[in-house]
């Protein structure tokens, strides 16, 4: 019999830790290789972690609700076969993984993964504090008494990374409020709760979405430009081909692939839309990775992205869109599929909305909302003169970061997207 450690796997670029949500197996259970053993939450997605080896789950080292650094041991598996990756070898490899992550991650990350101690931070405090929480406390000069007063939202009242970040934001806000200022901060609106009101606690994803939306509005001065596009050719062509496509490919042909294709082409024409801001530097992205906003059954929104979207034809984009949307709704996305996006499309038309003013996905600088396609009377130029005809039209709403995208670029870009949609060839073949 051999004993091996199961370690927290690397789950995407710059992801250095995860929170144990649920153990799907208990100690003593038999597990097969590649069978899901636990569910882990990162700052990007909740995902299931499979076992590298089959055998018996001998011991669980990390409890539900605790935060664990990538490369740290989380369980011990007893396997019948001798394996070259023994306990000693994995222990030697783990520090190397940590060094790689620290080198690739943002500034100050080393302080968040460097401490592996599991001692209580304050002997007078009965709560357990994870190494990550302890490291944040030391880095931010949080005293033992301060730490003991922080409300924990983790299992058994444990303090999580999000609790620490919330506390630091609140502390910084209080410091700012005591500084002299020309404009005083707006007072918080008073909340009135009646007897019949229902109180609903935000889930983890909703809290994360709320924080990111607030951060985006704070970081980026948003401007939105609107263009109405005539997509009659696309509607007619799709109506003609959709049944044959579904029979051939086994899945529906939606309008989203057409939008992705047009945006990818327009980005090639205007590459300064495909950028990010890093302080005083502009990072011009080489790859065109287009995110598509997907509404989940819970009502939350998630944005997986199509890597190198400009390299796919219409059929390829259709398959990628359908696959990402299906796996997003079934919680089967990997963290990498949620990171690295350079531009985002939000289909507000799927809810019957004709236009919207979407909020930018940081660290991107622009996002496009596509509205509902509706029939409208329009003036159409013909060789024999202008006529009024029924056309299929839609609004494109382009929000962009005015720090680096001026109105001319933002306006020309969305106009070019509309041009590509309007110029769709009725003779296109799949």
PDB file of C-alpha atoms in Angstrom, residues 238 252-258 318 321-322:
ATOM      1  CA  UNK A 238     -30.547  32.100 -40.320  1.00  0.00           C
ATOM      2  CA  UNK A 252     -29.338  25.378 -32.366  1.00  0.00           C
ATOM      3  CA  UNK A 253     -27.835  28.246 -34.350  1.00  0.00           C
ATOM      4  CA  UNK A 254     -28.393  31.407 -32.295  1.00  0.00           C
ATOM      5  CA  UNK A 255     -27.616  35.014 -33.188  1.00  0.00           C
ATOM      6  CA  UNK A 256     -24.724  35.257 -30.711  1.00  0.00           C
ATOM      7  CA  UNK A 257     -22.072  33.753 -33.063  1.00  0.00           C
ATOM      8  CA  UNK A 258     -22.873  36.470 -35.622  1.00  0.00           C
ATOM      9  CA  UNK A 318     -21.634  28.564 -32.756  1.00  0.00           C
ATOM     10  CA  UNK A 321     -20.982  29.638 -27.705  1.00  0.00           C
ATOM     11  CA  UNK A 322     -23.366  26.711 -27.142  1.00  0.00           C
TER      12      UNK A 322
END
